[in-house]
């Protein structure tokens, strides 16, 4: 990405190509693994209401902001901020994003490793794949085993490093353009199957009937904001880079809206696939970060030809996870390349291996480094929470303040393609106080600070 960023001419070949590429970075484990477990923990329907508010009121305007910063500065994530606002305080925005990228990368490939492990399991076609088999126990045993946990994590990380080193991200994007629609089709199919299960009624009730108690809890809103930023891919400059390739004739507000709607629909469809199984097979919806991994084998076990669906599903999910991991590693690598003048290969290897070292305790956190109580949060849960509920919101506050204060209204509005009309005025004005304040409040209340 960075190589092309230097050349002003690099642009997406079509609006369609940009949308699918951005959707490729946005759609990942966040939509399947994270959305389902966070929704399950936060009361289902109440969480979904809070999530929709978070996506439309905060996700959409901030996505427009990140894309506008990228397109008008035509720079990578690090230099874009510096070009628009060279003054010191704004640098922190870039820094927080960088730290968040590294933190998320220390566990994202661990989860991707669980996906790859499942893929291998279904390819081999051995072991318990029948309905009612103890899928939870098998999964827990697999992630507790240090050899399995580490080797799958290393494999995913090695693939990520190799791809970033080669700088073939655009090749990956092209692959994305083909595979994304296949993945979505498969999801819809599996959700349709999920809805035929006995527990579908209870799943629908859980997902779409708000629990008023949960709606009153500040934690529900913090979880929703954190999940919205994670899933859209906000808060670390990935979309700044993507925005830098958007042709000036394309409408950013419309593209951003289609992206957030697409990303949300995919998460909801994934919910329709996972929760019927959760209720049919008596899994606790608040099971935690392993929820999707316990519920999905039940779906595949129950459906005719489930093994083949499982292979296709986990293969596509591995690819979706890989494209997201690549976009995350690109942030610190681009920074090192720009700062130190290193080659991409060296930067990817050094940065990637350092992150790999950080991820080792995370990968071992479900076995030899597991917390003493079975229901206690693991290291992975902690890093996941801190990055999404603190770092991403902080960085989003920085982006909003930068657009609101470092950029004057006419410049910002024209960069966003919102020069005329009330929406543009609302967008820029809200960046000054309303958006940062809302994020700050949700965060402080959710964490119990105020
Ligand atoms: N959005 C991706 C997912 O849902 C993860 C991801 C990729 C991400 N790039 C990001 C999250 C940038 C935050 C910021 O799996």
Short mmCIF file of C-alpha atoms and ligand atoms in Angstrom, two decimals:
data_model
loop_
_atom_site.label_atom_id
_atom_site.label_comp_id
_atom_site.label_asym_id
_atom_site.label_seq_id
_atom_site.Cartn_x
_atom_site.Cartn_y
_atom_site.Cartn_z
CA UNK A 1 0.00 0.00 0.00
CA UNK A 2 2.68 2.47 1.01
CA UNK A 3 4.62 2.01 -2.20
CA UNK A 4 1.66 3.17 -4.17
CA UNK A 5 0.88 5.87 -1.64
CA UNK A 6 3.98 7.75 -2.74
CA UNK A 7 2.67 8.00 -6.27
CA UNK A 8 -0.22 10.38 -6.43
CA UNK A 9 -1.68 8.55 -9.40
CA UNK A 10 -2.58 5.36 -7.50
CA UNK A 11 -6.33 5.04 -7.48
CA UNK A 12 -8.91 2.34 -7.28
CA UNK A 13 -9.93 1.30 -10.75
CA UNK A 14 -13.62 1.72 -9.99
CA UNK A 15 -15.91 2.80 -7.19
CA UNK A 16 -17.09 -0.76 -7.09
CA UNK A 17 -13.48 -1.99 -6.61
CA UNK A 18 -12.91 0.41 -3.75
CA UNK A 19 -16.08 -0.64 -1.98
CA UNK A 20 -15.26 -4.33 -2.19
CA UNK A 21 -11.66 -3.74 -1.13
CA UNK A 22 -12.72 -1.66 1.87
CA UNK A 23 -15.37 -4.23 2.71
CA UNK A 24 -12.60 -6.84 2.52
CA UNK A 25 -10.64 -5.02 5.22
CA UNK A 26 -13.74 -4.38 7.30
CA UNK A 27 -15.20 -7.86 7.14
CA UNK A 28 -13.23 -10.25 9.25
CA UNK A 29 -13.34 -12.05 12.54
CA UNK A 30 -15.04 -8.96 13.98
CA UNK A 31 -18.28 -9.72 12.14
CA UNK A 32 -18.43 -13.41 13.02
CA UNK A 33 -16.43 -14.14 16.13
CA UNK A 34 -16.49 -10.80 17.96
CA UNK A 35 -19.99 -9.57 17.08
CA UNK A 36 -21.65 -12.80 18.20
CA UNK A 37 -19.83 -13.07 21.51
CA UNK A 38 -20.17 -9.39 22.45
CA UNK A 39 -23.87 -9.39 21.49
CA UNK A 40 -24.36 -12.57 23.53
CA UNK A 41 -22.69 -11.06 26.57
CA UNK A 42 -24.58 -7.78 26.38
CA UNK A 43 -28.17 -8.90 26.21
CA UNK A 44 -28.72 -9.54 22.48
CA UNK A 45 -31.50 -7.19 21.36
CA UNK A 46 -30.40 -4.33 23.60
CA UNK A 47 -26.88 -4.59 22.25
CA UNK A 48 -28.13 -4.56 18.68
CA UNK A 49 -30.07 -1.34 19.24
CA UNK A 50 -27.01 0.28 20.84
CA UNK A 51 -24.88 -1.07 17.98
CA UNK A 52 -27.09 0.43 15.27
CA UNK A 53 -26.99 3.81 17.03
CA UNK A 54 -23.18 3.56 17.37
CA UNK A 55 -22.74 2.67 13.69
CA UNK A 56 -24.96 5.44 12.31
CA UNK A 57 -24.22 8.26 14.77
CA UNK A 58 -20.48 7.65 15.25
CA UNK A 59 -19.24 5.03 12.80
CA UNK A 60 -20.53 6.66 9.63
CA UNK A 61 -19.31 10.25 10.33
CA UNK A 62 -15.91 9.00 11.51
CA UNK A 63 -15.54 6.75 8.50
CA UNK A 64 -16.26 9.75 6.26
CA UNK A 65 -13.64 11.67 8.27
CA UNK A 66 -10.93 9.01 7.90
CA UNK A 67 -11.58 8.58 4.19
CA UNK A 68 -11.55 12.37 3.71
CA UNK A 69 -8.23 12.74 5.57
CA UNK A 70 -6.74 10.06 3.34
CA UNK A 71 -8.12 11.36 0.07
CA UNK A 72 -7.19 14.99 0.60
CA UNK A 73 -3.67 14.34 1.89
CA UNK A 74 -3.02 11.40 -0.44
CA UNK A 75 -0.75 10.06 2.27
CA UNK A 76 -0.38 6.88 4.28
CA UNK A 77 -1.86 6.74 7.76
CA UNK A 78 1.13 8.35 9.45
CA UNK A 79 1.98 11.18 7.09
CA UNK A 80 -1.65 12.01 6.38
CA UNK A 81 -2.24 13.27 9.91
CA UNK A 82 1.06 15.14 9.90
CA UNK A 83 0.29 16.79 6.57
CA UNK A 84 -3.07 18.08 7.70
CA UNK A 85 -2.08 19.07 11.20
CA UNK A 86 1.67 19.29 11.78
CA UNK A 87 1.19 20.59 15.33
CA UNK A 88 2.22 18.30 18.11
CA UNK A 89 -0.98 17.23 19.89
CA UNK A 90 -2.40 15.68 16.71
CA UNK A 91 0.55 13.33 16.48
CA UNK A 92 -0.94 11.46 19.42
CA UNK A 93 -3.80 10.34 17.22
CA UNK A 94 -1.37 8.52 14.98
CA UNK A 95 0.42 7.03 17.97
CA UNK A 96 -2.70 5.68 19.64
CA UNK A 97 -3.73 4.12 16.35
CA UNK A 98 -0.32 2.51 16.03
CA UNK A 99 -0.45 1.07 19.55
CA UNK A 100 -4.00 -0.19 18.91
CA UNK A 101 -2.90 -1.91 15.68
CA UNK A 102 -0.05 -3.67 17.49
CA UNK A 103 -2.31 -4.67 20.40
CA UNK A 104 -5.04 -6.06 18.14
CA UNK A 105 -2.44 -7.90 16.08
CA UNK A 106 -1.14 -9.64 19.19
CA UNK A 107 -4.40 -11.62 19.45
CA UNK A 108 -6.18 -11.37 16.08
CA UNK A 109 -3.93 -14.05 14.50
CA UNK A 110 -4.51 -16.24 17.55
CA UNK A 111 -8.24 -16.32 16.76
CA UNK A 112 -7.46 -16.72 13.07
CA UNK A 113 -5.35 -19.69 14.17
CA UNK A 114 -8.42 -21.22 15.84
CA UNK A 115 -10.26 -20.83 12.52
CA UNK A 116 -7.41 -22.48 10.60
CA UNK A 117 -7.29 -25.26 13.20
CA UNK A 118 -11.00 -25.95 12.57
CA UNK A 119 -10.46 -25.90 8.83
CA UNK A 120 -7.79 -28.57 9.20
CA UNK A 121 -10.02 -30.57 11.51
CA UNK A 122 -12.80 -30.69 8.92
CA UNK A 123 -10.41 -31.41 6.07
CA UNK A 124 -9.08 -34.42 7.95
CA UNK A 125 -12.66 -35.48 8.57
CA UNK A 126 -11.79 -37.36 11.74
CA UNK A 127 -13.04 -37.12 15.30
CA UNK A 128 -16.36 -36.06 16.69
CA UNK A 129 -18.47 -34.26 14.14
CA UNK A 130 -21.82 -35.57 15.23
CA UNK A 131 -24.70 -33.73 16.84
CA UNK A 132 -24.44 -33.67 20.58
CA UNK A 133 -20.71 -34.43 20.65
CA UNK A 134 -18.91 -32.32 23.23
CA UNK A 135 -17.75 -29.58 20.87
CA UNK A 136 -16.97 -27.21 23.72
CA UNK A 137 -14.61 -29.69 25.37
CA UNK A 138 -12.88 -30.49 22.10
CA UNK A 139 -12.42 -26.81 21.30
CA UNK A 140 -11.13 -25.99 24.78
CA UNK A 141 -8.67 -28.86 24.54
CA UNK A 142 -7.41 -27.65 21.16
CA UNK A 143 -6.79 -24.06 22.27
CA UNK A 144 -5.28 -25.19 25.58
CA UNK A 145 -2.70 -27.37 23.86
CA UNK A 146 0.43 -25.19 23.63
CA UNK A 147 1.74 -26.92 20.49
CA UNK A 148 -1.51 -26.43 18.56
CA UNK A 149 -2.11 -22.92 19.87
CA UNK A 150 1.40 -21.75 18.99
CA UNK A 151 1.77 -23.49 15.65
CA UNK A 152 -1.51 -22.18 14.18
CA UNK A 153 -0.78 -18.69 15.49
CA UNK A 154 2.74 -18.78 13.97
CA UNK A 155 1.38 -20.01 10.67
CA UNK A 156 -1.16 -17.19 10.37
CA UNK A 157 1.38 -14.58 11.44
CA UNK A 158 3.95 -15.93 8.95
CA UNK A 159 1.42 -15.65 6.12
CA UNK A 160 0.54 -12.11 7.20
CA UNK A 161 4.19 -11.06 7.38
CA UNK A 162 5.01 -12.67 4.04
CA UNK A 163 2.11 -10.92 2.30
CA UNK A 164 2.92 -7.50 3.74
CA UNK A 165 6.61 -8.00 2.93
CA UNK A 166 5.78 -8.81 -0.66
CA UNK A 167 3.55 -5.78 -0.85
CA UNK A 168 1.04 -7.68 -2.89
CA UNK A 169 -1.89 -6.28 -1.00
CA UNK A 170 -3.57 -5.18 -4.15
CA UNK A 171 -3.39 -8.74 -5.44
CA UNK A 172 -5.09 -9.79 -2.26
CA UNK A 173 -7.71 -7.11 -2.81
CA UNK A 174 -8.47 -8.55 -6.20
CA UNK A 175 -8.86 -11.96 -4.62
CA UNK A 176 -11.16 -10.26 -2.14
CA UNK A 177 -13.35 -8.93 -4.90
CA UNK A 178 -14.02 -12.48 -6.03
CA UNK A 179 -14.17 -14.21 -2.66
CA UNK A 180 -16.20 -11.67 -0.70
CA UNK A 181 -19.43 -12.34 -2.65
CA UNK A 182 -18.90 -16.11 -2.29
CA UNK A 183 -18.41 -15.69 1.44
CA UNK A 184 -21.56 -13.60 1.78
CA UNK A 185 -23.56 -16.14 -0.21
CA UNK A 186 -22.37 -18.95 2.04
CA UNK A 187 -23.23 -16.92 5.15
CA UNK A 188 -26.77 -16.33 3.91
CA UNK A 189 -27.13 -20.03 3.16
CA UNK A 190 -25.93 -21.04 6.62
CA UNK A 191 -28.15 -18.44 8.27
CA UNK A 192 -31.10 -19.86 6.32
CA UNK A 193 -30.22 -23.27 7.64
CA UNK A 194 -29.83 -21.88 11.17
CA UNK A 195 -33.34 -20.49 10.97
CA UNK A 196 -34.70 -23.98 10.32
CA UNK A 197 -33.36 -25.24 13.66
CA UNK A 198 -35.63 -25.66 16.69
CA UNK A 199 -33.96 -22.85 18.60
CA UNK A 200 -34.53 -20.28 15.83
CA UNK A 201 -37.55 -18.75 17.58
CA UNK A 202 -35.67 -18.23 20.81
CA UNK A 203 -32.69 -16.87 18.86
CA UNK A 204 -34.89 -14.33 17.10
CA UNK A 205 -36.45 -13.33 20.40
CA UNK A 206 -33.00 -12.96 21.96
CA UNK A 207 -31.60 -10.92 19.06
CA UNK A 208 -34.55 -8.69 18.32
CA UNK A 209 -36.42 -8.19 21.60
CA UNK A 210 -34.59 -5.59 23.62
CA UNK A 211 -33.99 -6.34 27.25
CA UNK A 212 -34.68 -2.99 28.93
CA UNK A 213 -32.33 -3.72 31.79
CA UNK A 214 -29.39 -4.14 29.44
CA UNK A 215 -30.46 -0.98 27.58
CA UNK A 216 -29.97 1.00 30.79
CA UNK A 217 -26.44 -0.24 31.33
CA UNK A 218 -23.61 2.06 30.19
CA UNK A 219 -21.49 -1.04 29.50
CA UNK A 220 -23.87 -2.05 26.70
CA UNK A 221 -23.15 1.21 24.89
CA UNK A 222 -19.40 1.00 25.42
CA UNK A 223 -19.42 -2.55 24.09
CA UNK A 224 -21.44 -1.33 21.09
CA UNK A 225 -19.09 1.56 20.32
CA UNK A 226 -15.99 -0.62 20.69
CA UNK A 227 -17.49 -3.32 18.48
CA UNK A 228 -18.63 -0.79 15.85
CA UNK A 229 -15.13 0.72 15.56
CA UNK A 230 -13.50 -2.71 15.49
CA UNK A 231 -15.83 -4.08 12.87
CA UNK A 232 -15.73 -1.09 10.55
CA UNK A 233 -11.96 -0.94 11.05
CA UNK A 234 -11.88 2.59 12.42
CA UNK A 235 -9.37 4.17 14.69
CA UNK A 236 -6.02 3.23 13.28
CA UNK A 237 -5.64 4.82 9.96
CA UNK A 238 -6.29 1.77 7.82
CA UNK A 239 -9.14 3.61 6.13
CA UNK A 240 -7.03 6.75 5.79
CA UNK A 241 -4.76 4.71 3.55
CA UNK A 242 -7.71 3.27 1.64
CA UNK A 243 -9.19 6.76 1.29
CA UNK A 244 -5.99 7.98 -0.32
CA UNK A 245 -6.76 5.88 -3.39
CA UNK A 246 -10.34 7.05 -3.82
CA UNK A 247 -10.85 9.12 -6.98
CA UNK A 248 -12.01 12.66 -6.26
CA UNK A 249 -15.25 12.18 -8.21
CA UNK A 250 -16.49 9.43 -5.90
CA UNK A 251 -18.92 10.39 -3.14
CA UNK A 252 -17.37 9.57 0.23
CA UNK A 253 -20.56 9.91 2.31
CA UNK A 254 -22.37 7.46 0.05
CA UNK A 255 -19.46 5.00 -0.03
CA UNK A 256 -19.14 5.20 3.76
CA UNK A 257 -22.84 4.56 4.22
CA UNK A 258 -22.78 1.53 1.96
CA UNK A 259 -19.74 0.21 3.82
CA UNK A 260 -21.21 0.52 7.29
CA UNK A 261 -24.55 -0.91 6.18
CA UNK A 262 -22.84 -3.82 4.39
CA UNK A 263 -20.62 -4.56 7.38
CA UNK A 264 -23.59 -4.45 9.77
CA UNK A 265 -25.77 -6.70 7.62
CA UNK A 266 -22.97 -9.27 7.45
CA UNK A 267 -22.65 -9.24 11.26
CA UNK A 268 -26.42 -9.62 11.68
CA UNK A 269 -26.57 -12.51 9.20
CA UNK A 270 -23.73 -14.15 11.11
CA UNK A 271 -25.86 -13.74 14.24
CA UNK A 272 -28.74 -15.53 12.49
CA UNK A 273 -26.36 -18.37 11.72
CA UNK A 274 -24.84 -18.66 15.20
CA UNK A 275 -27.63 -17.93 17.70
CA UNK A 276 -30.19 -20.54 16.55
CA UNK A 277 -27.50 -23.14 17.20
CA UNK A 278 -26.71 -21.55 20.55
CA UNK A 279 -30.34 -21.97 21.64
CA UNK A 280 -30.97 -25.31 19.94
CA UNK A 281 -27.99 -26.98 21.56
CA UNK A 282 -28.15 -25.27 24.94
CA UNK A 283 -24.99 -23.15 24.72
CA UNK A 284 -24.97 -20.16 27.07
CA UNK A 285 -25.21 -17.02 24.87
CA UNK A 286 -22.89 -15.23 27.31
CA UNK A 287 -20.30 -17.97 26.90
CA UNK A 288 -17.63 -15.42 25.99
CA UNK A 289 -15.01 -15.19 23.27
CA UNK A 290 -15.29 -18.88 22.28
CA UNK A 291 -19.04 -18.64 21.50
CA UNK A 292 -18.90 -18.89 17.70
CA UNK A 293 -16.40 -21.72 17.92
CA UNK A 294 -18.70 -23.77 20.13
CA UNK A 295 -21.93 -23.00 18.24
CA UNK A 296 -20.73 -23.43 14.64
CA UNK A 297 -19.69 -27.10 14.90
CA UNK A 298 -23.25 -27.78 16.08
CA UNK A 299 -24.64 -26.18 12.92
CA UNK A 300 -22.31 -28.20 10.71
CA UNK A 301 -22.99 -31.40 12.62
CA UNK A 302 -26.74 -30.97 12.25
CA UNK A 303 -26.82 -30.11 8.55
CA UNK A 304 -26.62 -32.60 5.69
CA UNK A 305 -23.19 -32.38 4.04
CA UNK A 306 -22.10 -30.26 6.97
CA UNK A 307 -18.46 -31.22 6.63
CA UNK A 308 -18.21 -29.64 3.17
CA UNK A 309 -19.99 -26.51 4.29
CA UNK A 310 -17.60 -26.36 7.24
CA UNK A 311 -14.56 -26.63 4.98
CA UNK A 312 -15.85 -23.87 2.69
CA UNK A 313 -16.87 -21.66 5.59
CA UNK A 314 -13.63 -21.91 7.57
CA UNK A 315 -11.56 -21.51 4.41
CA UNK A 316 -13.35 -18.27 3.50
CA UNK A 317 -13.24 -17.05 7.10
CA UNK A 318 -9.48 -17.72 7.17
CA UNK A 319 -9.08 -15.62 4.05
CA UNK A 320 -11.28 -12.84 5.49
CA UNK A 321 -9.22 -12.89 8.70
CA UNK A 322 -5.97 -12.83 6.77
CA UNK A 323 -6.94 -9.80 4.70
CA UNK A 324 -7.88 -7.95 7.89
CA UNK A 325 -4.65 -8.95 9.66
CA UNK A 326 -2.69 -7.70 6.66
CA UNK A 327 -4.37 -4.30 6.84
CA UNK A 328 -3.46 -4.11 10.53
CA UNK A 329 0.22 -5.04 10.06
CA UNK A 330 0.43 -2.53 7.23
CA UNK A 331 -0.03 0.34 9.73
CA UNK A 332 3.15 -0.17 11.85
CA UNK A 333 5.11 -1.41 8.80
CA UNK A 334 4.24 1.71 6.78
CA UNK A 335 5.30 3.81 9.74
CA UNK A 336 8.69 2.06 10.11
CA UNK A 337 9.31 2.27 6.35
CA UNK A 338 8.59 6.00 6.40
CA UNK A 339 10.49 6.69 9.63
CA UNK A 340 13.56 4.52 9.27
CA UNK A 341 13.73 4.23 5.52
CA UNK A 342 13.85 0.44 5.77
CA UNK A 343 12.75 -1.80 2.93
CA UNK A 344 9.30 -3.34 3.18
CA UNK A 345 10.68 -6.84 3.63
CA UNK A 346 12.92 -5.93 6.54
CA UNK A 347 10.25 -3.76 8.18
CA UNK A 348 7.57 -6.45 7.86
CA UNK A 349 9.90 -9.08 9.26
CA UNK A 350 11.18 -7.05 12.23
CA UNK A 351 7.82 -5.51 13.17
CA UNK A 352 5.95 -8.76 12.53
CA UNK A 353 8.34 -10.84 14.66
CA UNK A 354 8.13 -8.36 17.53
CA UNK A 355 4.34 -8.55 17.44
CA UNK A 356 4.61 -12.32 17.21
CA UNK A 357 6.63 -12.32 20.45
CA UNK A 358 3.92 -10.21 22.12
CA UNK A 359 1.30 -12.69 20.94
CA UNK A 360 2.97 -15.78 22.45
CA UNK A 361 1.58 -15.27 25.99
CA UNK A 362 -1.82 -14.46 24.43
CA UNK A 363 -1.76 -17.71 22.43
CA UNK A 364 -0.81 -19.66 25.56
CA UNK A 365 -3.44 -17.87 27.64
CA UNK A 366 -5.99 -20.67 27.33
CA UNK A 367 -3.68 -23.45 28.43
CA UNK A 368 -0.53 -23.15 30.49
CA UNK A 369 -1.08 -19.43 31.12
CA UNK A 370 -4.83 -19.72 31.72
CA UNK A 371 -6.38 -17.84 34.65
CA UNK A 372 -7.12 -20.07 37.64
CA UNK A 373 -10.93 -19.77 37.52
CA UNK A 374 -12.58 -21.29 34.45
CA UNK A 375 -14.91 -18.32 33.97
CA UNK A 376 -12.22 -15.68 34.44
CA UNK A 377 -11.23 -13.51 31.49
CA UNK A 378 -8.13 -14.70 29.66
CA UNK A 379 -5.25 -12.48 28.59
CA UNK A 380 -6.79 -12.42 25.11
CA UNK A 381 -10.08 -11.11 26.50
CA UNK A 382 -8.23 -8.36 28.37
CA UNK A 383 -6.18 -7.20 25.38
CA UNK A 384 -9.30 -7.37 23.19
CA UNK A 385 -11.27 -5.23 25.66
CA UNK A 386 -8.52 -2.65 26.20
CA UNK A 387 -7.88 -2.18 22.48
CA UNK A 388 -11.50 -1.92 21.37
CA UNK A 389 -13.04 -0.20 24.38
CA UNK A 390 -10.21 2.24 25.11
CA UNK A 391 -7.65 2.60 22.31
CA UNK A 392 -10.02 2.67 19.31
CA UNK A 393 -12.40 5.20 20.95
CA UNK A 394 -9.44 7.39 21.99
CA UNK A 395 -8.05 7.39 18.51
CA UNK A 396 -11.50 8.13 17.08
CA UNK A 397 -11.75 11.14 19.42
CA UNK A 398 -8.43 12.32 17.97
CA UNK A 399 -9.70 11.96 14.39
CA UNK A 400 -12.88 13.89 15.22
CA UNK A 401 -11.03 16.72 16.97
CA UNK A 402 -8.55 16.96 14.12
CA UNK A 403 -11.30 17.29 11.53
CA UNK A 404 -13.27 19.67 13.74
CA UNK A 405 -10.50 21.99 14.87
CA UNK A 406 -7.32 21.61 12.82
CA UNK A 407 -9.27 21.76 9.56
CA UNK A 408 -11.49 24.74 8.88
CA UNK A 409 -15.08 24.05 7.95
CA UNK A 410 -14.96 24.74 4.18
CA UNK A 411 -11.79 22.65 3.68
CA UNK A 412 -13.07 19.75 5.76
CA UNK A 413 -16.48 19.78 4.12
CA UNK A 414 -15.12 19.89 0.63
CA UNK A 415 -12.65 17.08 1.45
CA UNK A 416 -15.57 14.96 2.59
CA UNK A 417 -17.70 15.90 -0.41
CA UNK A 418 -20.21 17.54 1.91
CA UNK A 419 -19.78 21.16 0.83
CA UNK A 420 -23.42 21.85 0.31
CA UNK A 421 -26.42 21.11 2.43
CA UNK A 422 -27.24 20.81 6.09
CA UNK A 423 -25.75 17.34 6.46
CA UNK A 424 -22.27 18.76 5.82
CA UNK A 425 -22.76 21.45 8.42
CA UNK A 426 -24.02 18.88 10.91
CA UNK A 427 -21.10 16.57 10.09
CA UNK A 428 -18.39 19.17 10.63
CA UNK A 429 -20.01 20.76 13.67
CA UNK A 430 -20.56 17.41 15.35
CA UNK A 431 -16.85 16.60 14.94
CA UNK A 432 -15.98 19.60 17.12
CA UNK A 433 -17.83 18.73 20.29
CA UNK A 434 -20.71 16.27 19.96
CA UNK A 435 -18.83 13.25 18.56
CA UNK A 436 -15.74 13.49 20.83
CA UNK A 437 -17.93 14.21 23.83
CA UNK A 438 -20.28 11.31 23.08
CA UNK A 439 -17.39 8.87 22.70
CA UNK A 440 -15.69 10.23 25.83
CA UNK A 441 -18.86 9.94 27.88
CA UNK A 442 -19.75 6.44 26.71
CA UNK A 443 -16.19 5.36 27.43
CA UNK A 444 -15.93 6.90 30.89
CA UNK A 445 -19.38 5.69 31.96
CA UNK A 446 -18.80 2.24 30.52
CA UNK A 447 -15.53 1.91 32.38
CA UNK A 448 -17.12 3.22 35.57
CA UNK A 449 -14.90 6.32 35.72
CA UNK A 450 -17.83 8.70 36.13
N1 LIG B 1 -12.50 -4.90 10.84
C1 LIG B 1 -11.79 -6.15 10.95
C2 LIG B 1 -12.74 -7.21 11.49
O1 LIG B 1 -13.90 -6.98 11.64
C3 LIG B 1 -10.56 -6.03 11.82
C4 LIG B 1 -9.74 -4.89 11.44
C5 LIG B 1 -9.05 -4.75 10.29
C6 LIG B 1 -9.59 -3.68 12.16
N2 LIG B 1 -8.46 -3.51 10.26
C7 LIG B 1 -8.80 -2.83 11.37
C8 LIG B 1 -10.07 -3.24 13.37
C9 LIG B 1 -8.49 -1.55 11.79
C10 LIG B 1 -9.76 -1.95 13.80
C11 LIG B 1 -8.98 -1.11 13.00
O2 LIG B 1 -12.34 -8.32 11.74
#
